[in-house]
PDB file of C-alpha atoms and ligand atoms in Angstrom:
ATOM      1  CA  UNK Z   1      19.442 -11.234   1.872  1.00 72.00           C
ATOM      2  CA  UNK Z   2      19.995  -8.099   3.950  1.00 69.00           C
ATOM      3  CA  UNK Z   3      18.739  -4.566   3.417  1.00 66.00           C
ATOM      4  CA  UNK Z   4      21.235  -1.915   2.369  1.00 68.00           C
ATOM      5  CA  UNK Z   5      21.849   1.162   4.550  1.00 60.00           C
ATOM      6  CA  UNK Z   6      21.898   1.701   8.273  1.00 64.00           C
ATOM      7  CA  UNK Z   7      18.139   1.634   8.837  1.00 86.00           C
ATOM      8  CA  UNK Z   8      15.574  -0.793   7.472  1.00 91.00           C
ATOM      9  CA  UNK Z   9      11.962   0.360   7.138  1.00 97.00           C
ATOM     10  CA  UNK Z  10       9.403  -1.589   9.091  1.00 98.00           C
ATOM     11  CA  UNK Z  11       6.607  -0.454   6.775  1.00 98.00           C
ATOM     12  CA  UNK Z  12       6.956   0.370   3.067  1.00 98.00           C
ATOM     13  CA  UNK Z  13       3.997   1.747   1.111  1.00 99.00           C
ATOM     14  CA  UNK Z  14       3.997   2.027  -2.665  1.00 99.00           C
ATOM     15  CA  UNK Z  15       2.044   4.113  -5.168  1.00 98.00           C
ATOM     16  CA  UNK Z  16       2.336   1.793  -8.163  1.00 98.00           C
ATOM     17  CA  UNK Z  17       2.097   4.157 -11.109  1.00 98.00           C
ATOM     18  CA  UNK Z  18       2.968   3.992 -14.796  1.00 98.00           C
ATOM     19  CA  UNK Z  19       1.302   0.762 -15.957  1.00 98.00           C
ATOM     20  CA  UNK Z  20      -0.622   2.581 -18.685  1.00 98.00           C
ATOM     21  CA  UNK Z  21       2.431   4.441 -19.998  1.00 98.00           C
ATOM     22  CA  UNK Z  22       4.471   1.231 -19.972  1.00 98.00           C
ATOM     23  CA  UNK Z  23       1.852  -0.453 -22.180  1.00 98.00           C
ATOM     24  CA  UNK Z  24       1.476   2.596 -24.435  1.00 98.00           C
ATOM     25  CA  UNK Z  25       5.241   2.691 -25.073  1.00 98.00           C
ATOM     26  CA  UNK Z  26       4.859  -0.797 -26.521  1.00 98.00           C
ATOM     27  CA  UNK Z  27       1.642  -0.130 -28.425  1.00 98.00           C
ATOM     28  CA  UNK Z  28      -0.180  -2.570 -26.146  1.00 98.00           C
ATOM     29  CA  UNK Z  29      -3.544  -2.252 -24.364  1.00 97.00           C
ATOM     30  CA  UNK Z  30      -3.395  -0.766 -20.848  1.00 97.00           C
ATOM     31  CA  UNK Z  31      -4.330  -4.093 -19.272  1.00 98.00           C
ATOM     32  CA  UNK Z  32      -1.022  -5.550 -20.448  1.00 98.00           C
ATOM     33  CA  UNK Z  33       0.663  -2.892 -18.310  1.00 98.00           C
ATOM     34  CA  UNK Z  34      -1.392  -3.903 -15.290  1.00 98.00           C
ATOM     35  CA  UNK Z  35      -0.527  -7.568 -15.891  1.00 98.00           C
ATOM     36  CA  UNK Z  36       3.180  -6.751 -15.993  1.00 98.00           C
ATOM     37  CA  UNK Z  37       2.590  -4.634 -12.864  1.00 98.00           C
ATOM     38  CA  UNK Z  38       1.245  -7.721 -11.078  1.00 98.00           C
ATOM     39  CA  UNK Z  39       4.625  -9.344 -11.698  1.00 98.00           C
ATOM     40  CA  UNK Z  40       6.325  -6.387  -9.973  1.00 98.00           C
ATOM     41  CA  UNK Z  41       3.920  -6.893  -7.062  1.00 98.00           C
ATOM     42  CA  UNK Z  42       5.062 -10.497  -6.718  1.00 98.00           C
ATOM     43  CA  UNK Z  43       8.686  -9.414  -6.859  1.00 98.00           C
ATOM     44  CA  UNK Z  44       8.326  -6.701  -4.184  1.00 98.00           C
ATOM     45  CA  UNK Z  45       6.311  -8.956  -1.863  1.00 98.00           C
ATOM     46  CA  UNK Z  46       9.105 -11.533  -2.054  1.00 98.00           C
ATOM     47  CA  UNK Z  47      11.785  -8.909  -1.401  1.00 98.00           C
ATOM     48  CA  UNK Z  48       9.971  -7.570   1.670  1.00 98.00           C
ATOM     49  CA  UNK Z  49       9.691 -11.109   2.973  1.00 97.00           C
ATOM     50  CA  UNK Z  50      13.377 -11.837   2.391  1.00 97.00           C
ATOM     51  CA  UNK Z  51      14.473  -8.521   3.912  1.00 97.00           C
ATOM     52  CA  UNK Z  52      12.247  -8.740   6.981  1.00 96.00           C
ATOM     53  CA  UNK Z  53      10.110  -5.710   6.087  1.00 98.00           C
ATOM     54  CA  UNK Z  54       7.020  -6.544   8.076  1.00 98.00           C
ATOM     55  CA  UNK Z  55       4.403  -4.331   6.432  1.00 98.00           C
ATOM     56  CA  UNK Z  56       3.914  -3.638   2.739  1.00 98.00           C
ATOM     57  CA  UNK Z  57       0.988  -1.474   1.645  1.00 99.00           C
ATOM     58  CA  UNK Z  58       0.211  -1.288  -2.079  1.00 99.00           C
ATOM     59  CA  UNK Z  59      -2.076   1.304  -3.652  1.00 98.00           C
ATOM     60  CA  UNK Z  60      -3.790  -1.138  -6.016  1.00 98.00           C
ATOM     61  CA  UNK Z  61      -7.041   0.719  -6.781  1.00 98.00           C
ATOM     62  CA  UNK Z  62      -8.106   4.158  -5.658  1.00 98.00           C
ATOM     63  CA  UNK Z  63     -11.568   5.490  -4.919  1.00 98.00           C
ATOM     64  CA  UNK Z  64     -11.055   7.693  -7.988  1.00 97.00           C
ATOM     65  CA  UNK Z  65     -10.093   4.793 -10.304  1.00 98.00           C
ATOM     66  CA  UNK Z  66     -13.762   3.740 -10.723  1.00 98.00           C
ATOM     67  CA  UNK Z  67     -14.176   6.439 -13.395  1.00 98.00           C
ATOM     68  CA  UNK Z  68     -11.805   4.567 -15.755  1.00 97.00           C
ATOM     69  CA  UNK Z  69     -13.343   2.724 -18.743  1.00 96.00           C
ATOM     70  CA  UNK Z  70     -15.420  -0.270 -17.665  1.00 97.00           C
ATOM     71  CA  UNK Z  71     -13.145  -2.698 -19.539  1.00 97.00           C
ATOM     72  CA  UNK Z  72     -10.089  -1.485 -17.612  1.00 97.00           C
ATOM     73  CA  UNK Z  73     -11.873  -1.604 -14.248  1.00 98.00           C
ATOM     74  CA  UNK Z  74     -13.230  -5.112 -14.813  1.00 98.00           C
ATOM     75  CA  UNK Z  75      -9.841  -6.218 -16.155  1.00 98.00           C
ATOM     76  CA  UNK Z  76      -8.162  -4.923 -13.002  1.00 98.00           C
ATOM     77  CA  UNK Z  77     -10.695  -6.729 -10.794  1.00 98.00           C
ATOM     78  CA  UNK Z  78     -10.092  -9.973 -12.737  1.00 98.00           C
ATOM     79  CA  UNK Z  79      -6.346  -9.502 -12.376  1.00 98.00           C
ATOM     80  CA  UNK Z  80      -6.701  -8.963  -8.659  1.00 98.00           C
ATOM     81  CA  UNK Z  81      -8.671 -12.184  -8.281  1.00 97.00           C
ATOM     82  CA  UNK Z  82      -6.153 -14.035 -10.401  1.00 97.00           C
ATOM     83  CA  UNK Z  83      -3.281 -12.665  -8.299  1.00 98.00           C
ATOM     84  CA  UNK Z  84      -4.932 -13.715  -5.027  1.00 97.00           C
ATOM     85  CA  UNK Z  85      -5.653 -17.211  -6.348  1.00 96.00           C
ATOM     86  CA  UNK Z  86      -2.155 -17.553  -7.744  1.00 97.00           C
ATOM     87  CA  UNK Z  87      -0.403 -16.315  -4.596  1.00 97.00           C
ATOM     88  CA  UNK Z  88      -2.543 -17.781  -1.829  1.00 97.00           C
ATOM     89  CA  UNK Z  89      -0.230 -20.741  -1.330  1.00 97.00           C
ATOM     90  CA  UNK Z  90       2.664 -18.291  -0.883  1.00 97.00           C
ATOM     91  CA  UNK Z  91       0.780 -16.486   1.883  1.00 98.00           C
ATOM     92  CA  UNK Z  92       0.302 -19.792   3.698  1.00 98.00           C
ATOM     93  CA  UNK Z  93       3.816 -21.057   3.033  1.00 98.00           C
ATOM     94  CA  UNK Z  94       5.436 -17.890   4.397  1.00 98.00           C
ATOM     95  CA  UNK Z  95       2.863 -17.078   7.103  1.00 98.00           C
ATOM     96  CA  UNK Z  96       1.987 -13.801   5.441  1.00 98.00           C
ATOM     97  CA  UNK Z  97      -1.197 -12.050   6.461  1.00 98.00           C
ATOM     98  CA  UNK Z  98      -3.348 -10.456   3.753  1.00 98.00           C
ATOM     99  CA  UNK Z  99      -5.362  -7.368   4.635  1.00 98.00           C
ATOM    100  CA  UNK Z 100      -7.140  -4.655   2.726  1.00 98.00           C
ATOM    101  CA  UNK Z 101      -7.955  -1.031   3.434  1.00 98.00           C
ATOM    102  CA  UNK Z 102     -10.576   0.998   1.604  1.00 98.00           C
ATOM    103  CA  UNK Z 103     -14.272   0.772   0.782  1.00 98.00           C
ATOM    104  CA  UNK Z 104     -14.663  -2.964   0.478  1.00 97.00           C
ATOM    105  CA  UNK Z 105     -18.379  -2.622  -0.208  1.00 97.00           C
ATOM    106  CA  UNK Z 106     -17.521  -0.970  -3.574  1.00 98.00           C
ATOM    107  CA  UNK Z 107     -15.790  -4.119  -4.854  1.00 98.00           C
ATOM    108  CA  UNK Z 108     -17.597  -6.721  -6.982  1.00 98.00           C
ATOM    109  CA  UNK Z 109     -18.982  -9.531  -4.814  1.00 97.00           C
ATOM    110  CA  UNK Z 110     -16.659 -12.295  -6.131  1.00 96.00           C
ATOM    111  CA  UNK Z 111     -13.579 -10.153  -5.392  1.00 97.00           C
ATOM    112  CA  UNK Z 112     -14.919  -9.234  -1.974  1.00 97.00           C
ATOM    113  CA  UNK Z 113     -15.627 -12.880  -1.129  1.00 97.00           C
ATOM    114  CA  UNK Z 114     -12.160 -13.990  -2.219  1.00 97.00           C
ATOM    115  CA  UNK Z 115     -10.520 -11.247  -0.156  1.00 98.00           C
ATOM    116  CA  UNK Z 116     -12.598 -12.035   2.911  1.00 98.00           C
ATOM    117  CA  UNK Z 117     -11.832 -15.734   2.617  1.00 98.00           C
ATOM    118  CA  UNK Z 118      -8.063 -15.193   2.372  1.00 98.00           C
ATOM    119  CA  UNK Z 119      -8.092 -12.503   5.061  1.00 98.00           C
ATOM    120  CA  UNK Z 120      -9.742 -14.951   7.448  1.00 98.00           C
ATOM    121  CA  UNK Z 121      -7.481 -17.830   6.457  1.00 98.00           C
ATOM    122  CA  UNK Z 122      -4.328 -15.745   7.050  1.00 98.00           C
ATOM    123  CA  UNK Z 123      -5.526 -13.680  10.023  1.00 98.00           C
ATOM    124  CA  UNK Z 124      -3.287 -15.449  12.533  1.00 98.00           C
ATOM    125  CA  UNK Z 125      -0.073 -15.279  10.519  1.00 98.00           C
ATOM    126  CA  UNK Z 126       2.574 -12.968  11.887  1.00 96.00           C
ATOM    127  CA  UNK Z 127       5.615 -13.158   9.604  1.00 97.00           C
ATOM    128  CA  UNK Z 128       4.502 -10.054   7.706  1.00 98.00           C
ATOM    129  CA  UNK Z 129       1.488  -8.261   6.317  1.00 98.00           C
ATOM    130  CA  UNK Z 130       0.519  -7.447   2.756  1.00 98.00           C
ATOM    131  CA  UNK Z 131      -2.021  -4.642   2.832  1.00 98.00           C
ATOM    132  CA  UNK Z 132      -3.837  -3.902  -0.415  1.00 98.00           C
ATOM    133  CA  UNK Z 133      -5.446  -0.473  -0.661  1.00 98.00           C
ATOM    134  CA  UNK Z 134      -8.579  -1.160  -2.728  1.00 98.00           C
ATOM    135  CA  UNK Z 135     -11.180   1.449  -3.535  1.00 98.00           C
ATOM    136  CA  UNK Z 136      -9.085   3.462  -1.125  1.00 98.00           C
ATOM    137  CA  UNK Z 137      -9.058   7.206  -0.611  1.00 98.00           C
ATOM    138  CA  UNK Z 138      -7.427   8.887   2.363  1.00 98.00           C
ATOM    139  CA  UNK Z 139     -10.039  11.625   2.575  1.00 98.00           C
ATOM    140  CA  UNK Z 140     -12.786   8.984   2.623  1.00 98.00           C
ATOM    141  CA  UNK Z 141     -10.896   7.169   5.387  1.00 98.00           C
ATOM    142  CA  UNK Z 142     -10.567  10.368   7.443  1.00 98.00           C
ATOM    143  CA  UNK Z 143     -14.224  11.295   6.899  1.00 98.00           C
ATOM    144  CA  UNK Z 144     -15.263   7.804   8.071  1.00 98.00           C
ATOM    145  CA  UNK Z 145     -13.070   8.204  11.165  1.00 98.00           C
ATOM    146  CA  UNK Z 146     -14.625  11.612  11.882  1.00 98.00           C
ATOM    147  CA  UNK Z 147     -18.132  10.147  11.502  1.00 98.00           C
ATOM    148  CA  UNK Z 148     -17.357   7.267  13.875  1.00 98.00           C
ATOM    149  CA  UNK Z 149     -15.895   9.611  16.489  1.00 98.00           C
ATOM    150  CA  UNK Z 150     -18.842  12.004  16.175  1.00 98.00           C
ATOM    151  CA  UNK Z 151     -21.293   9.106  16.552  1.00 98.00           C
ATOM    152  CA  UNK Z 152     -19.539   7.958  19.719  1.00 98.00           C
ATOM    153  CA  UNK Z 153     -19.676  11.504  21.085  1.00 98.00           C
ATOM    154  CA  UNK Z 154     -23.386  11.752  20.218  1.00 98.00           C
ATOM    155  CA  UNK Z 155     -24.013   8.511  22.159  1.00 98.00           C
ATOM    156  CA  UNK Z 156     -22.211   9.999  25.147  1.00 97.00           C
ATOM    157  CA  UNK Z 157     -19.407   7.435  24.959  1.00 97.00           C
ATOM    158  CA  UNK Z 158     -16.733  10.028  24.381  1.00 96.00           C
ATOM    159  CA  UNK Z 159     -16.151  13.635  25.446  1.00 97.00           C
ATOM    160  CA  UNK Z 160     -15.352  15.770  22.344  1.00 97.00           C
ATOM    161  CA  UNK Z 161     -12.721  17.577  24.407  1.00 97.00           C
ATOM    162  CA  UNK Z 162     -10.893  14.274  24.854  1.00 97.00           C
ATOM    163  CA  UNK Z 163     -10.397  13.698  21.107  1.00 98.00           C
ATOM    164  CA  UNK Z 164      -6.675  13.587  20.358  1.00 98.00           C
ATOM    165  CA  UNK Z 165      -4.482  12.490  17.468  1.00 98.00           C
ATOM    166  CA  UNK Z 166      -4.525   9.018  19.029  1.00 98.00           C
ATOM    167  CA  UNK Z 167      -8.345   8.974  18.890  1.00 98.00           C
ATOM    168  CA  UNK Z 168      -8.318   9.739  15.161  1.00 98.00           C
ATOM    169  CA  UNK Z 169      -5.557   7.187  14.503  1.00 98.00           C
ATOM    170  CA  UNK Z 170      -7.567   4.542  16.361  1.00 98.00           C
ATOM    171  CA  UNK Z 171     -10.501   5.015  13.956  1.00 98.00           C
ATOM    172  CA  UNK Z 172      -8.555   4.534  10.710  1.00 98.00           C
ATOM    173  CA  UNK Z 173      -8.937   1.371   8.594  1.00 98.00           C
ATOM    174  CA  UNK Z 174      -5.915  -0.455  10.059  1.00 98.00           C
ATOM    175  CA  UNK Z 175      -5.203   1.240  13.381  1.00 98.00           C
ATOM    176  CA  UNK Z 176      -2.711  -1.371  14.551  1.00 98.00           C
ATOM    177  CA  UNK Z 177      -0.430  -0.938  11.525  1.00 98.00           C
ATOM    178  CA  UNK Z 178       2.497   1.440  12.147  1.00 98.00           C
ATOM    179  CA  UNK Z 179       2.777   4.491   9.888  1.00 98.00           C
ATOM    180  CA  UNK Z 180       4.823   3.860   6.742  1.00 98.00           C
ATOM    181  CA  UNK Z 181       8.499   4.686   7.154  1.00 98.00           C
ATOM    182  CA  UNK Z 182       8.983   4.891   3.415  1.00 98.00           C
ATOM    183  CA  UNK Z 183       6.542   5.743   0.626  1.00 98.00           C
ATOM    184  CA  UNK Z 184       7.734   4.916  -2.883  1.00 98.00           C
ATOM    185  CA  UNK Z 185       6.067   6.351  -5.973  1.00 98.00           C
ATOM    186  CA  UNK Z 186       6.974   5.081  -9.398  1.00 98.00           C
ATOM    187  CA  UNK Z 187       6.753   6.857 -12.772  1.00 98.00           C
ATOM    188  CA  UNK Z 188       7.999  10.203 -11.531  1.00 98.00           C
ATOM    189  CA  UNK Z 189       4.854  12.037 -10.415  1.00 97.00           C
ATOM    190  CA  UNK Z 190       5.492  14.124  -7.283  1.00 97.00           C
ATOM    191  CA  UNK Z 191       2.229  13.699  -5.408  1.00 97.00           C
ATOM    192  CA  UNK Z 192       0.490  11.497  -2.852  1.00 98.00           C
ATOM    193  CA  UNK Z 193      -2.780  11.160  -4.809  1.00 98.00           C
ATOM    194  CA  UNK Z 194      -4.990  10.773  -1.739  1.00 98.00           C
ATOM    195  CA  UNK Z 195      -2.877   7.907  -0.340  1.00 98.00           C
ATOM    196  CA  UNK Z 196      -2.399   7.503   3.441  1.00 98.00           C
ATOM    197  CA  UNK Z 197      -2.544  11.258   4.062  1.00 98.00           C
ATOM    198  CA  UNK Z 198      -2.721  10.911   7.848  1.00 98.00           C
ATOM    199  CA  UNK Z 199      -0.210   8.082   8.109  1.00 98.00           C
ATOM    200  CA  UNK Z 200       2.303   9.798   5.774  1.00 98.00           C
ATOM    201  CA  UNK Z 201       2.954  12.703   8.171  1.00 98.00           C
ATOM    202  CA  UNK Z 202       6.566  11.640   8.804  1.00 97.00           C
ATOM    203  CA  UNK Z 203       7.125   9.119   6.037  1.00 98.00           C
ATOM    204  CA  UNK Z 204      10.192   9.453   3.871  1.00 98.00           C
ATOM    205  CA  UNK Z 205       9.197   9.907   0.221  1.00 98.00           C
ATOM    206  CA  UNK Z 206      11.067   8.304  -2.654  1.00 98.00           C
ATOM    207  CA  UNK Z 207      10.034   9.049  -6.222  1.00 98.00           C
ATOM    208  CA  UNK Z 208      11.588   7.164  -9.113  1.00 98.00           C
ATOM    209  CA  UNK Z 209      11.023   7.701 -12.844  1.00 98.00           C
ATOM    210  CA  UNK Z 210      10.906   3.910 -13.319  1.00 98.00           C
ATOM    211  CA  UNK Z 211       7.445   2.766 -14.461  1.00 98.00           C
ATOM    212  CA  UNK Z 212       5.827   0.243 -12.124  1.00 98.00           C
ATOM    213  CA  UNK Z 213       6.014  -2.778 -14.494  1.00 98.00           C
ATOM    214  CA  UNK Z 214       9.783  -2.201 -14.733  1.00 98.00           C
ATOM    215  CA  UNK Z 215      10.214  -1.777 -10.965  1.00 98.00           C
ATOM    216  CA  UNK Z 216      12.118  -4.839  -9.795  1.00 98.00           C
ATOM    217  CA  UNK Z 217      14.807  -5.823  -7.278  1.00 98.00           C
ATOM    218  CA  UNK Z 218      17.516  -3.237  -8.205  1.00 98.00           C
ATOM    219  CA  UNK Z 219      14.940  -0.426  -8.062  1.00 98.00           C
ATOM    220  CA  UNK Z 220      13.595  -1.539  -4.689  1.00 98.00           C
ATOM    221  CA  UNK Z 221      17.121  -1.874  -3.291  1.00 98.00           C
ATOM    222  CA  UNK Z 222      17.917   1.650  -4.571  1.00 98.00           C
ATOM    223  CA  UNK Z 223      14.880   2.972  -2.694  1.00 98.00           C
ATOM    224  CA  UNK Z 224      16.017   1.212   0.486  1.00 98.00           C
ATOM    225  CA  UNK Z 225      19.541   2.592   0.084  1.00 97.00           C
ATOM    226  CA  UNK Z 226      18.147   6.122  -0.268  1.00 97.00           C
ATOM    227  CA  UNK Z 227      15.970   5.552   2.799  1.00 97.00           C
ATOM    228  CA  UNK Z 228      18.959   4.239   4.750  1.00 95.00           C
ATOM    229  CA  UNK Z 229      20.821   7.485   4.116  1.00 93.00           C
ATOM    230  CA  UNK Z 230      17.969   9.742   5.280  1.00 92.00           C
ATOM    231  CA  UNK Z 231      18.058  11.536   8.627  1.00 82.00           C
ATOM    232  CA  UNK Z 232      14.611  11.280  10.220  1.00 78.00           C
ATOM    233  CA  UNK Z 233      14.069  14.156  12.625  1.00 74.00           C
ATOM    234  CA  UNK Z 234      10.290  14.260  13.214  1.00 74.00           C
ATOM    235  CA  UNK Z 235      10.484  18.047  13.632  1.00 73.00           C
ATOM    236  CA  UNK Z 236      13.449  17.873  16.026  1.00 72.00           C
ATOM    237  CA  UNK Z 237      17.156  18.296  15.360  1.00 69.00           C
ATOM    238  CA  UNK Z 238      19.288  15.475  14.058  1.00 67.00           C
ATOM    239  CA  UNK Z 239      22.826  14.200  14.575  1.00 63.00           C
ATOM    240  CA  UNK Z 240      25.457  16.867  15.263  1.00 63.00           C
ATOM    241  CA  UNK Z 241      22.864  19.652  15.563  1.00 65.00           C
ATOM    242  CA  UNK Z 242      21.248  18.124  18.643  1.00 64.00           C
ATOM    243  CA  UNK Z 243      23.557  20.093  20.966  1.00 67.00           C
ATOM    244  CA  UNK Z 244      23.601  23.266  18.869  1.00 68.00           C
ATOM    245  CA  UNK Z 245      23.240  26.605  20.641  1.00 69.00           C
ATOM    246  CA  UNK Z 246      20.614  29.177  19.594  1.00 62.00           C
TER     247      UNK Z 246
HETATM  248  C1  FPP D   1      -1.568   3.028 -11.897  1.00 65.32           C
HETATM  249  O1  FPP D   1      -1.028   3.022 -13.203  1.00 65.32           O
HETATM  250  C2  FPP D   1      -1.902   1.686 -11.495  1.00 65.32           C
HETATM  251  C3  FPP D   1      -3.151   1.243 -11.171  1.00 65.32           C
HETATM  252  C4  FPP D   1      -4.326   2.127 -11.179  1.00 65.32           C
HETATM  253  C5  FPP D   1      -3.422  -0.157 -10.824  1.00 65.32           C
HETATM  254  C6  FPP D   1      -2.361  -0.886 -10.086  1.00 65.32           C
HETATM  255  C7  FPP D   1      -2.538  -2.325 -10.336  1.00 65.32           C
HETATM  256  C8  FPP D   1      -1.559  -3.230 -10.487  1.00 65.32           C
HETATM  257  C9  FPP D   1      -0.145  -2.951 -10.280  1.00 65.32           C
HETATM  258  C10 FPP D   1      -1.882  -4.600 -10.944  1.00 65.32           C
HETATM  259  C11 FPP D   1      -2.387  -5.596 -10.021  1.00 65.32           C
HETATM  260  C12 FPP D   1      -2.322  -5.360  -8.575  1.00 65.32           C
HETATM  261  C13 FPP D   1      -2.222  -6.360  -7.682  1.00 65.32           C
HETATM  262  C14 FPP D   1      -2.252  -6.067  -6.243  1.00 65.32           C
HETATM  263  C15 FPP D   1      -2.071  -7.742  -8.112  1.00 65.32           C
HETATM  264  P1  FPP D   1      -1.782   3.824 -14.347  1.00 65.32           P
HETATM  265  O2  FPP D   1      -2.684   2.886 -15.028  1.00 65.32           O
HETATM  266  O3  FPP D   1      -2.441   5.036 -13.773  1.00 65.32           O
HETATM  267  O4  FPP D   1      -0.574   4.229 -15.260  1.00 65.32           O
HETATM  268  P2  FPP D   1      -0.444   5.547 -16.139  1.00 65.32           P
HETATM  269  O5  FPP D   1      -0.381   6.720 -15.192  1.00 65.32           O
HETATM  270  O6  FPP D   1       0.845   5.330 -16.863  1.00 65.32           O
HETATM  271  O7  FPP D   1      -1.629   5.594 -17.045  1.00 65.32           O
END
């Protein structure tokens, strides 16, 4: 399988939204929407693998999601554990590395243990990386980076004047992961919702009205086609305008 368009993203990040609405449309409990959403996760992971997209980051649970009803939160944590157990053999078979970003200490111990075990078992794989954002908030990530940099400065290890963008980037949760080229958001909302705020500086955004449980291969390919047609200028001039006079 090959990706459509002239450029293929190296890193795709997805805000998986609309599980609740999908379930509500059917008169089903919200957890049914999350379960169907887990199927979309499997589908997109497979597509990234087949297309050679090396990094896939999924916003699976935000720092803010803890305020949801206890039954939904515990259902989501159970689903996450089920997904990891169900897919572990796929990670090994395809040499896929599992990582997480976010406040791991917030997660229930059994989930944390399962994640840590699979992270360790897949740490040396290099065919691609699946990065789950769990209890993740970009402002929390940036505040933690600021605290770590300030602590280093206080210990005399670092001159505050020497702090650059690269210093901040080096203190994020996954500093070795390139910034996302493409951020997809399902269910039509036009916002980043505290997701990868630093890393999204030059990401291309793609918003689709499709609800996450319905988001499958044709929808992902449509996002890649749209990305392939974008002109990425990073603040400069693109294409024919490069030689324009002022
Ligand atoms: C947002 O939809 C989605 C979530 C808060 C959870 C995402 C979880 C999954 C896709 C399932 C499992 C994940 C993995 C990694 C196996 P929403 O509930 O806010 O939808 P709504 O806006 O329609 O209410």
